[in-house]
Short mmCIF file of C-alpha atoms and ligand atoms in Angstrom, two decimals:
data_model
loop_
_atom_site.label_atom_id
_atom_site.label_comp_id
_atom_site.label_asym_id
_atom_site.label_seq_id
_atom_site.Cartn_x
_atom_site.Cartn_y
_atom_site.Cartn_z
CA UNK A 1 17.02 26.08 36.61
CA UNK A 2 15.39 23.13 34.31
CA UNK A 3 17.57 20.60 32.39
CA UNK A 4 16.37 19.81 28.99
CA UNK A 5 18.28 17.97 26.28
CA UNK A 6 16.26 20.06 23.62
CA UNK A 7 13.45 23.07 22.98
CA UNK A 8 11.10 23.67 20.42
CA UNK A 9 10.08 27.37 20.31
CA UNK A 10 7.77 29.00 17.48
CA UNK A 11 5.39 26.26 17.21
CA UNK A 12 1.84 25.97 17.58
CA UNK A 13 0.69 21.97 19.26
CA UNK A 14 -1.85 19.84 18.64
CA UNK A 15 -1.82 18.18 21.82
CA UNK A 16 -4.85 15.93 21.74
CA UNK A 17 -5.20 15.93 25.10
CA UNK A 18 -8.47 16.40 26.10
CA UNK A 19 -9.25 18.56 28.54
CA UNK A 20 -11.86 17.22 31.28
CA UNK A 21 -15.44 17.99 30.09
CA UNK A 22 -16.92 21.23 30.60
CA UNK A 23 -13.34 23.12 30.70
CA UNK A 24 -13.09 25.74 27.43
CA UNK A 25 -10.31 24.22 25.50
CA UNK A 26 -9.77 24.93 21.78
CA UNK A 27 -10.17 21.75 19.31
CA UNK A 28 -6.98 19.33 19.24
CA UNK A 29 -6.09 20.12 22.65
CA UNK A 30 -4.48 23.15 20.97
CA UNK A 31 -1.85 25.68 22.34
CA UNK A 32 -0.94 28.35 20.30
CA UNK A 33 2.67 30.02 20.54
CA UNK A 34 3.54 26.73 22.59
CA UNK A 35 6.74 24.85 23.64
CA UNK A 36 7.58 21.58 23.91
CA UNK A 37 10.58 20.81 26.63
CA UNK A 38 12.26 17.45 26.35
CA UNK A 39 14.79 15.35 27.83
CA UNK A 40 15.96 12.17 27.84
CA UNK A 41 13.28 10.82 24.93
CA UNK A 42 10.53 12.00 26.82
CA UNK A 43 8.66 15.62 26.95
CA UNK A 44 9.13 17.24 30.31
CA UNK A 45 7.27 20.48 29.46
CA UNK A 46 4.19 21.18 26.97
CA UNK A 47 2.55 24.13 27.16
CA UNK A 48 2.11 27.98 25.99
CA UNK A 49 5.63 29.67 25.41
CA UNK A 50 5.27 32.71 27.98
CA UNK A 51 4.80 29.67 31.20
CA UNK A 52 7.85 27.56 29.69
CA UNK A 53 9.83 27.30 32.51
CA UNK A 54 13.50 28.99 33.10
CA UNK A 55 16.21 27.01 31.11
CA UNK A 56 19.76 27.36 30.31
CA UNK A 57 19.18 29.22 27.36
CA UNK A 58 23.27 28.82 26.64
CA UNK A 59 23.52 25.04 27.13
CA UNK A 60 20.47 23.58 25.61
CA UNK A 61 19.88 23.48 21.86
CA UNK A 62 16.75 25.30 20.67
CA UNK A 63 14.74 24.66 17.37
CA UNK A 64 12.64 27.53 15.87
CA UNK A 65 9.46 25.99 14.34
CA UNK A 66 8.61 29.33 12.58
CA UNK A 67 4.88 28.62 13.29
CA UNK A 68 5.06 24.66 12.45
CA UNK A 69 2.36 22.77 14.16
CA UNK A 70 3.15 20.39 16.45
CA UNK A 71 1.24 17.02 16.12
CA UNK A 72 2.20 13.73 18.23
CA UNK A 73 3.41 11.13 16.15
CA UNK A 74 1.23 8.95 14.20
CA UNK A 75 -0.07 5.93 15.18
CA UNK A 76 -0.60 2.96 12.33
CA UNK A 77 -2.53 0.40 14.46
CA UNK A 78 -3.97 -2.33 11.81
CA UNK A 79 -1.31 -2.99 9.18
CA UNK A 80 -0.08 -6.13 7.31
CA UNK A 81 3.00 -4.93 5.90
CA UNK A 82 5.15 -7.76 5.85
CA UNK A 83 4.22 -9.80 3.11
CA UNK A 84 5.44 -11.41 -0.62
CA UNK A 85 4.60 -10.26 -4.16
CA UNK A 86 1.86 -8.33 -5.62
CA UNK A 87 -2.08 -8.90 -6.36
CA UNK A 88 -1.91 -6.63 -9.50
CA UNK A 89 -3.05 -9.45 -11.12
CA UNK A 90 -6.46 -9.69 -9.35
CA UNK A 91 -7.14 -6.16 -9.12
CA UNK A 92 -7.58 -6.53 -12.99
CA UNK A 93 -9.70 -9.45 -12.34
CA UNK A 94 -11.66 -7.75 -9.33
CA UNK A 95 -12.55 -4.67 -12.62
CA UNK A 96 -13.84 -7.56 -14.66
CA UNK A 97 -16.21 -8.05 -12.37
CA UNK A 98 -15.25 -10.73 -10.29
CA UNK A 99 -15.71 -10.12 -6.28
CA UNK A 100 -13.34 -10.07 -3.54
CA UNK A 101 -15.01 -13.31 -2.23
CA UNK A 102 -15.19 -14.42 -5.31
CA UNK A 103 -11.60 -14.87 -6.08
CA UNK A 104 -10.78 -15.92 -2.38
CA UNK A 105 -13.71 -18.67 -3.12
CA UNK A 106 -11.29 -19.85 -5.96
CA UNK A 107 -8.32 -19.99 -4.02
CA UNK A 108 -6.82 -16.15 -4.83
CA UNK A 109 -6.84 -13.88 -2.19
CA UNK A 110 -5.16 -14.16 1.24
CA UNK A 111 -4.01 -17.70 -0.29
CA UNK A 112 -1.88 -15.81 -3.41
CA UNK A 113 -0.11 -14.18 -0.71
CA UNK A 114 0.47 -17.09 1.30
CA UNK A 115 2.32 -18.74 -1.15
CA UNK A 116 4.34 -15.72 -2.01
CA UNK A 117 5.57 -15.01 1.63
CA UNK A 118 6.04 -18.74 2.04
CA UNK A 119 8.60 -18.73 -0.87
CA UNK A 120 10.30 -15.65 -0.22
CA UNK A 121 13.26 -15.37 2.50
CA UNK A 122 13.62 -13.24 5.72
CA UNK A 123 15.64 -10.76 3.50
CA UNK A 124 13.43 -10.02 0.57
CA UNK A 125 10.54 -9.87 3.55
CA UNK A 126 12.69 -7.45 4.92
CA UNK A 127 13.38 -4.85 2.57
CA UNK A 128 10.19 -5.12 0.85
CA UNK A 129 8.39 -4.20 4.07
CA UNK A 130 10.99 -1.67 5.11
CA UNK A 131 10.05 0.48 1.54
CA UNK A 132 6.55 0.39 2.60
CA UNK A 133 7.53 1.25 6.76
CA UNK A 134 9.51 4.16 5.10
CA UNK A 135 6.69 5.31 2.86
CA UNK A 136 4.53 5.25 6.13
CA UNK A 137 7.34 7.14 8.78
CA UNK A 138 7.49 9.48 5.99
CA UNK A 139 4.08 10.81 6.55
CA UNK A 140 4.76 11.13 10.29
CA UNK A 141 3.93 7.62 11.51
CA UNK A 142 6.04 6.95 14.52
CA UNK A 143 4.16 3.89 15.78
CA UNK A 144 3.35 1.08 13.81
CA UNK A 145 1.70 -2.51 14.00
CA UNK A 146 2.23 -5.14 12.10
CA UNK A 147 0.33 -8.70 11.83
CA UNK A 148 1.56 -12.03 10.11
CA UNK A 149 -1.15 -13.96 8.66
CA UNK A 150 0.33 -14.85 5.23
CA UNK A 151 2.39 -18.03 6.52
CA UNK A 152 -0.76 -19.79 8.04
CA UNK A 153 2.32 -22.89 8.43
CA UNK A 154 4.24 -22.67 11.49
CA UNK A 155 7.27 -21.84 9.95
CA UNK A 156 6.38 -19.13 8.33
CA UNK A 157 4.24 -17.39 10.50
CA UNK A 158 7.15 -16.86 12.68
CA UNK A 159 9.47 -16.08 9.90
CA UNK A 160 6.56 -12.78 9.45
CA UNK A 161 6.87 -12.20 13.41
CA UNK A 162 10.85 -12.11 13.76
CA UNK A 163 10.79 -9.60 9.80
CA UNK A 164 8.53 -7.50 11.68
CA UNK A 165 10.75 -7.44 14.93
CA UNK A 166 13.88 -6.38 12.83
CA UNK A 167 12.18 -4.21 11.63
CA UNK A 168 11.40 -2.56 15.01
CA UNK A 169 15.42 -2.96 15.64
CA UNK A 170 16.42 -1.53 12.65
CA UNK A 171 14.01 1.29 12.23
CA UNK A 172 13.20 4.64 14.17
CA UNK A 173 9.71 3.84 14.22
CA UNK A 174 8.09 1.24 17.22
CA UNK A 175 7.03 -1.36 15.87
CA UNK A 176 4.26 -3.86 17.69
CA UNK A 177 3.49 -7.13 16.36
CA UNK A 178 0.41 -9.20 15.91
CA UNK A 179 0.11 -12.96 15.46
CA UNK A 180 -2.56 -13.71 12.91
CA UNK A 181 -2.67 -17.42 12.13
CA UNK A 182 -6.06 -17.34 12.06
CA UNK A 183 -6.53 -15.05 8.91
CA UNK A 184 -7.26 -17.54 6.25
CA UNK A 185 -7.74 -21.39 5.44
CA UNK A 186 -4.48 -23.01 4.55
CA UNK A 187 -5.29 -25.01 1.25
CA UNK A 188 -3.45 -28.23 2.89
CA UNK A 189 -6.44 -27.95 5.55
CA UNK A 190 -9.22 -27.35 2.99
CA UNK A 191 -12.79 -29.26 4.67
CA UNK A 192 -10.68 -28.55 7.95
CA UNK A 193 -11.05 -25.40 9.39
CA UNK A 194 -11.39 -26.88 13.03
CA UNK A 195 -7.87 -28.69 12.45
CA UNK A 196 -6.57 -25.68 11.57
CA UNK A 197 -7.11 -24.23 14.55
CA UNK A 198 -5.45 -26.87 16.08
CA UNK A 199 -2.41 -26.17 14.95
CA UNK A 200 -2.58 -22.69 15.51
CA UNK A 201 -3.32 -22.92 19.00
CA UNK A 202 -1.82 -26.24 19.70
CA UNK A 203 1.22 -25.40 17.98
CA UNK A 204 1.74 -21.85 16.17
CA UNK A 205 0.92 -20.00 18.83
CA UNK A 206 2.94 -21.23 21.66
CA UNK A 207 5.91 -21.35 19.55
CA UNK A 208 5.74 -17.56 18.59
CA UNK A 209 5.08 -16.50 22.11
CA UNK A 210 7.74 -18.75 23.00
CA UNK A 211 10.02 -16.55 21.16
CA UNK A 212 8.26 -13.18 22.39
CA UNK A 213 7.23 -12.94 18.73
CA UNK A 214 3.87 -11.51 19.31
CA UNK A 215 2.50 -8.60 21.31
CA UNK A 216 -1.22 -9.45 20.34
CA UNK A 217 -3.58 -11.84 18.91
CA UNK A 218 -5.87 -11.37 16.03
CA UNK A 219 -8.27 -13.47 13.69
CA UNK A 220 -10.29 -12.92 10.83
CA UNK A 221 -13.75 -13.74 12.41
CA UNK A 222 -15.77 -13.76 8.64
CA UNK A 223 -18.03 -16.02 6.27
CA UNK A 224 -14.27 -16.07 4.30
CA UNK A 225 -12.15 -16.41 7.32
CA UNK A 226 -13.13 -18.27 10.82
CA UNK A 227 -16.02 -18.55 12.94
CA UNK A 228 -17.03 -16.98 16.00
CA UNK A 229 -16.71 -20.79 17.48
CA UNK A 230 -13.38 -21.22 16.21
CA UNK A 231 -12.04 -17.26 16.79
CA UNK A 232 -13.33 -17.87 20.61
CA UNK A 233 -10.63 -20.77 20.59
CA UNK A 234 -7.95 -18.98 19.68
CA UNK A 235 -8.43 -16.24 22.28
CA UNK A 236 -8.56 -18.77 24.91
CA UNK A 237 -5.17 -19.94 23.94
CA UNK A 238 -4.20 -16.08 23.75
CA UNK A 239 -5.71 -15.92 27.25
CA UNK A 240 -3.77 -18.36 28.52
CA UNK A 241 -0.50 -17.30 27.03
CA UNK A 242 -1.46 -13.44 28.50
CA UNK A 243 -1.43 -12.56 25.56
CA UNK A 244 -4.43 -9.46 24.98
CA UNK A 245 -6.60 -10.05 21.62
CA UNK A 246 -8.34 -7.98 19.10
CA UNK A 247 -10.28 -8.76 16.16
CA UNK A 248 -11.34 -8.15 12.56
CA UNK A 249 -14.97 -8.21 12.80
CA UNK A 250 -18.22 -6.89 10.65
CA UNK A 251 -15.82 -6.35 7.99
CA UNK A 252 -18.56 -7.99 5.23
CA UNK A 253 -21.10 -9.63 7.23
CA UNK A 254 -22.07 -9.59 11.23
CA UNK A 255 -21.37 -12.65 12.62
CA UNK A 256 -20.85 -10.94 16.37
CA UNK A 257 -17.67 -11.17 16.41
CA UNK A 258 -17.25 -7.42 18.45
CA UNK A 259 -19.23 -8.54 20.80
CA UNK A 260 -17.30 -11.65 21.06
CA UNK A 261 -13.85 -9.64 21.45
CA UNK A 262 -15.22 -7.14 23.91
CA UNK A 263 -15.90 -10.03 25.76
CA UNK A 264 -12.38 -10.80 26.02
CA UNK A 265 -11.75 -6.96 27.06
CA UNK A 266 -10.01 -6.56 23.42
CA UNK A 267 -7.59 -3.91 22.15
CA UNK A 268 -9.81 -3.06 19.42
CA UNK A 269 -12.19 -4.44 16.71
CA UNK A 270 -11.62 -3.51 13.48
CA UNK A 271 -13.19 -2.66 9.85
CA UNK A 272 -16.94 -2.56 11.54
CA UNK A 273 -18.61 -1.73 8.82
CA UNK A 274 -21.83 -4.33 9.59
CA UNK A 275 -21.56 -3.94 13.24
CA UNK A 276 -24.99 -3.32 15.50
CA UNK A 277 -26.09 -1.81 18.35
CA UNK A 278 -25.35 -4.64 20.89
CA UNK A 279 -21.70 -4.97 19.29
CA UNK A 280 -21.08 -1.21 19.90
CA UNK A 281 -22.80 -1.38 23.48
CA UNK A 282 -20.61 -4.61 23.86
CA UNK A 283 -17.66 -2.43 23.05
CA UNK A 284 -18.44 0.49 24.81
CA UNK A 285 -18.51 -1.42 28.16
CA UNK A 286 -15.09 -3.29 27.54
CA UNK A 287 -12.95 -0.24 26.90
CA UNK A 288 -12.55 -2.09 23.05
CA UNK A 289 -11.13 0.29 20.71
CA UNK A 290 -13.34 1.02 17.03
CA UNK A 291 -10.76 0.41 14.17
CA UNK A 292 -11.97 1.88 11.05
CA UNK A 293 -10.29 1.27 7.31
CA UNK A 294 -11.06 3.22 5.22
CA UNK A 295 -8.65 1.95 2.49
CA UNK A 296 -9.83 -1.31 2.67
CA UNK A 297 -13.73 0.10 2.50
CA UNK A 298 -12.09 2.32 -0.98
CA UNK A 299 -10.71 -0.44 -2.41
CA UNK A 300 -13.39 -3.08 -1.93
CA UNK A 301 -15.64 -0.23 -3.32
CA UNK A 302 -17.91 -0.87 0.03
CA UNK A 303 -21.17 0.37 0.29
CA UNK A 304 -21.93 -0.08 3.95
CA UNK A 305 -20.80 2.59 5.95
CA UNK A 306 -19.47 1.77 9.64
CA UNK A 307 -21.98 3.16 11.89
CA UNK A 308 -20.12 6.45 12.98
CA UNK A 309 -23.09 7.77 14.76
CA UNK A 310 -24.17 5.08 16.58
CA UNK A 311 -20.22 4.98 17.32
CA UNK A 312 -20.19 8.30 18.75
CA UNK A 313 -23.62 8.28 20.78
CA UNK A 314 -22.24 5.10 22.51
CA UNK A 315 -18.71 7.21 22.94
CA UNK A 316 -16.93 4.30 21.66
CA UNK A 317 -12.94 5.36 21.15
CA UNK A 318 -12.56 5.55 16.86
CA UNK A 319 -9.26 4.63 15.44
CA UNK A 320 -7.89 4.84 11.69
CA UNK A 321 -5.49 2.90 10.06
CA UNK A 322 -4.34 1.90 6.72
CA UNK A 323 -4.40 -1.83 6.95
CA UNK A 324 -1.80 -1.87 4.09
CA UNK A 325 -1.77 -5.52 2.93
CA UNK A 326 -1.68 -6.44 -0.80
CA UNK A 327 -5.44 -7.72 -1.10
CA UNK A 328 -8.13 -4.94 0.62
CA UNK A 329 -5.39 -1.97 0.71
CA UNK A 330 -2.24 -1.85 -1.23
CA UNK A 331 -1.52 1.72 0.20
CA UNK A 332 1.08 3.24 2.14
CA UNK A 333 -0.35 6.24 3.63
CA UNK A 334 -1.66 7.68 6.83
CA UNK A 335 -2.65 10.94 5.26
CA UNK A 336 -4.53 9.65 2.58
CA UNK A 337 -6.19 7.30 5.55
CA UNK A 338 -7.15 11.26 7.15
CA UNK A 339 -8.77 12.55 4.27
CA UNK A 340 -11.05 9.30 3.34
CA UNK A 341 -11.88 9.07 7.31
CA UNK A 342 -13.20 12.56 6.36
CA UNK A 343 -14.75 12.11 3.07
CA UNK A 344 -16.00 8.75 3.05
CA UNK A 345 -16.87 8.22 6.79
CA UNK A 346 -17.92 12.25 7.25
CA UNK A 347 -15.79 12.45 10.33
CA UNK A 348 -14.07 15.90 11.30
CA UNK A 349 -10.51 16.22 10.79
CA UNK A 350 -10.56 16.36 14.62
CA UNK A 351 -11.80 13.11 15.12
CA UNK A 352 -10.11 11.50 11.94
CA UNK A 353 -6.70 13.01 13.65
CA UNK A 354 -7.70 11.44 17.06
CA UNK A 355 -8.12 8.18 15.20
CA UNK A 356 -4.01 7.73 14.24
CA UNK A 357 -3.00 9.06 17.42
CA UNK A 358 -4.74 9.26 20.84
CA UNK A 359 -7.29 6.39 20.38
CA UNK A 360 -4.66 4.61 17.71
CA UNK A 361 -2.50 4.31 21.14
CA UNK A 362 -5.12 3.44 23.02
CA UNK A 363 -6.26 0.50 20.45
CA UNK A 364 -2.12 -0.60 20.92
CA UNK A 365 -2.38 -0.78 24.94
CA UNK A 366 0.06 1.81 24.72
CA UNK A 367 -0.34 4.61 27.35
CA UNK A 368 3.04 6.35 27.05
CA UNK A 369 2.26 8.23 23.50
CA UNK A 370 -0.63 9.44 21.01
CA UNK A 371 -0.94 12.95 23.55
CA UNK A 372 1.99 15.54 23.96
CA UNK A 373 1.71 15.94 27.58
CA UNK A 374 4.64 15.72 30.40
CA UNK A 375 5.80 12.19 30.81
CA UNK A 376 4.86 10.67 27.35
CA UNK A 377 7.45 9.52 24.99
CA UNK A 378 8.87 12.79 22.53
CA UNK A 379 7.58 11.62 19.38
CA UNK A 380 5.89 14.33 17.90
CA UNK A 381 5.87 15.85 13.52
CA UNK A 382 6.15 19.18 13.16
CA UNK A 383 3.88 20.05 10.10
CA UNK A 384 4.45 23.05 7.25
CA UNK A 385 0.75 23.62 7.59
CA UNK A 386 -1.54 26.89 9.03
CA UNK A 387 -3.90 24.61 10.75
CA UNK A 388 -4.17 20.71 11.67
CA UNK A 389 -7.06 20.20 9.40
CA UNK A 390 -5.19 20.51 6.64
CA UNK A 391 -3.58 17.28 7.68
CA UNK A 392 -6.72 15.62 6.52
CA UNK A 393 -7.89 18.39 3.82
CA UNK A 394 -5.07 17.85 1.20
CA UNK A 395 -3.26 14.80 0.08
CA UNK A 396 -0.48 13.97 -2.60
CA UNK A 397 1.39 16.53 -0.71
CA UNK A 398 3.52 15.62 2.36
CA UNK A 399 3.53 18.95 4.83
CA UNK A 400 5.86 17.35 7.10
CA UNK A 401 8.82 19.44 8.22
CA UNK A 402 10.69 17.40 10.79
CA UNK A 403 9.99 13.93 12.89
CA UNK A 404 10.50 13.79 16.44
CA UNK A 405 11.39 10.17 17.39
CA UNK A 406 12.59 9.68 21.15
CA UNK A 407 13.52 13.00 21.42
CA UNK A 408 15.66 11.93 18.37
N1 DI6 B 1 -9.23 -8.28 6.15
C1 DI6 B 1 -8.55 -7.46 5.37
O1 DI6 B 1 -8.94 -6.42 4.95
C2 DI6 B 1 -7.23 -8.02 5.13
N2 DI6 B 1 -7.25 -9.16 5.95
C3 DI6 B 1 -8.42 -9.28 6.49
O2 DI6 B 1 -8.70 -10.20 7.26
C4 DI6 B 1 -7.09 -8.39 3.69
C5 DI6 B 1 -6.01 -9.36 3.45
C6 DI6 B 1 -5.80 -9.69 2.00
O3 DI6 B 1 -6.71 -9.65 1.15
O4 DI6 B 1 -4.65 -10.05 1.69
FE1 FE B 2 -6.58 -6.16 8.22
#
């Protein structure tokens, strides 16, 4: 007879596992009438009820799902959660008229925030973020990342890192971390962009990986943020360290930067909106994850649309995230992230799902979650919903019925 620490009966799964091509599978990987076995924080059994294996139907605890479906946990893969104070202030300014570039032209911006986070202590950091990691786990998210970028000083860059890693201590949700020095000109290094990235590779860098701060490198690889020059400098310091990289890239202009992170065999490259061809063949070939925002692209009131199509003919792997931060996307939610994927990017609900989990883990380097099969990690939502596109069809309501942490 099978040990299990716990059973969920009644439930219908999206698994997102993909069966291999040319096998007749229904859409999300779905079984209907399934059961999900688990023990020990990881799922031993997935599959259709009537094959569930014999158990001790005395000793092991058994939750009813009264026709829940089953969805692995989500997957938040580009956030900047960790950060001081608000922008309200220019928002109003951005509905004057004035652009995003604009205002980070004139020293607003990323540089607002900078000073904010700089001021503020590891506590206020702390709870601040933890409100907006709550908001997220809330909606099902069970995986989250989270870069710094708003210290741009040594200091406080790793002041960000270690907030974000108590945050991963004190939270249910995983929490991976991104170093980001490279996300905006400090103004005591204005006219010195190249000294800049000095320090962060002479000096920021191997002092956060020196305390196993970071679990990724990132940059901001823009007219507004660092060149392709300067971005290939601080992956060959991330190289060095073993450290993998990813990149935001083609977010308002395309300076190559995908194809310079594919290079690199990045995690991902994300926002994409003015990527080409050779970026997305570049990608393709490096196993480099698409990261798509569609918060940012709302809030910015973009008119370029990432290339979806040319995404999909080149079978690139699509990922969504919120990239919460307070500049681009002052939003907390995954679900909301679902329905623009759908409305504003015309993806299915399939694909928009398969963005915050599956290809969301895959855009992490994480192969142990993002598909409810036997052996991954037992985070899974069970949903109060009669099909998974709903997930992405309605928002302002939050259909989730119980989180699945560990086996937890
Ligand atoms: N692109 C973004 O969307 C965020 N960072 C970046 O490089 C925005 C950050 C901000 O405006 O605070
Ligand atoms: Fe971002």
């Amino acid at each position: 007879m099978n040990h299990y620490t716990q059973v969920w009966l009644d439930i219908n799964i999206a698994t997102m596992n993909k069966a291999p091509q040319g096998t007749e599978q229904e859409a999300y990987g779905a079984i209907r009438d399934g059961a999900i076995a688990v023990t020990d924080g990881k799922i031993s059994w997935v599959g259709p009820r009537k094959e569930l294996p014999e158990f001790d139907i005395l000793a092991t605890p058994v939750v009813k799902g009264n026709g829940a479906w089953v969805t692995p946990g989500l997957i938040d893969c580009h956030t900047h959660l960790v950060f001081g104070g608000s922008r309200a202030q220019e928002f109003e300014k951005r509905l004057q008229g004035v652009s995003y570039e604009e205002i980070s032209r004139q020293g607003g911006g990323i540089v607002s925030t900078v000073n904010e986070t700089r001021k503020a202590d590891e506590e206020t950091l702390f709870v601040a973020a933890k409100d907006r990691l709550n908001a997220l786990m809330a909606e099902g998210v069970t995986t989250v990342e989270i870069k710094s970028g708003y210290g741009l000083d040594t200091e406080t860059e790793v002041k960000m890192l270690k907030v974000a890693r108590l945050l991963g201590e004190h939270h249910p949700a995983t929490v991976k971390t991104t170093f980001l020095g490279a996300h905006a000109l400090p103004p005591e290094f204005k006219g010195n962009a190249d000294g800049y990235i000095d320090l962060v590779c002479n000096e920021m860098l191997p002092a956060v990986h020196e305390q196993g701060l970071a679990d990724a490198v990132d940059a901001f690889c823009e007219g507004i943020g660092f060149s392709l020059e300067q971005t290939k400098r601080v992956f060959d310091k991330a190289v060095e360290l073993g450290l993998p990289v990813k990149l935001h890239a083609e977010q308002l202009s395309n300076l190559g930067g995908s194809e310079l992170v594919a290079k690199y065999k990045g995690l991902s490259s994300d926002h994409l909106e003015y990527v080409d061809e050779a970026g997305i063949k570049a990608m393709k070939e490096a196993g480099t994850v698409a990261v798509l925002l569609p918060g940012a692209f709302y809030f910015l009131r973009e008119t370029q649309l990432p290339p979806i199509d040319l995404l999909n003919k080149h079978q690139v792997p699509i990922a969504i995230a919120t990239d919460t931060n307070p500049g681009s996307s002052p939003l907390c939610s995954i679900l909301l992230m679902l329905n623009m994927a759908c409305t504003l990017f015309r993806m299915p609900p399939e694909q928009a799902l398969e963005g915050v989990t599956r290809n969301a883990a895959l855009a992490l380097g994480l192969d142990d979650r993002g598909v409810l099969k036997a052996g991954n990690r037992a985070d899974f939502v069970l949903w109060d919903v009669s099909h998974p596109a709903e997930l992405a069809y309605q928002f302002g309501v939050n259909k989730v019925k119980e989180i699945v942490i560990g086996g937890r």
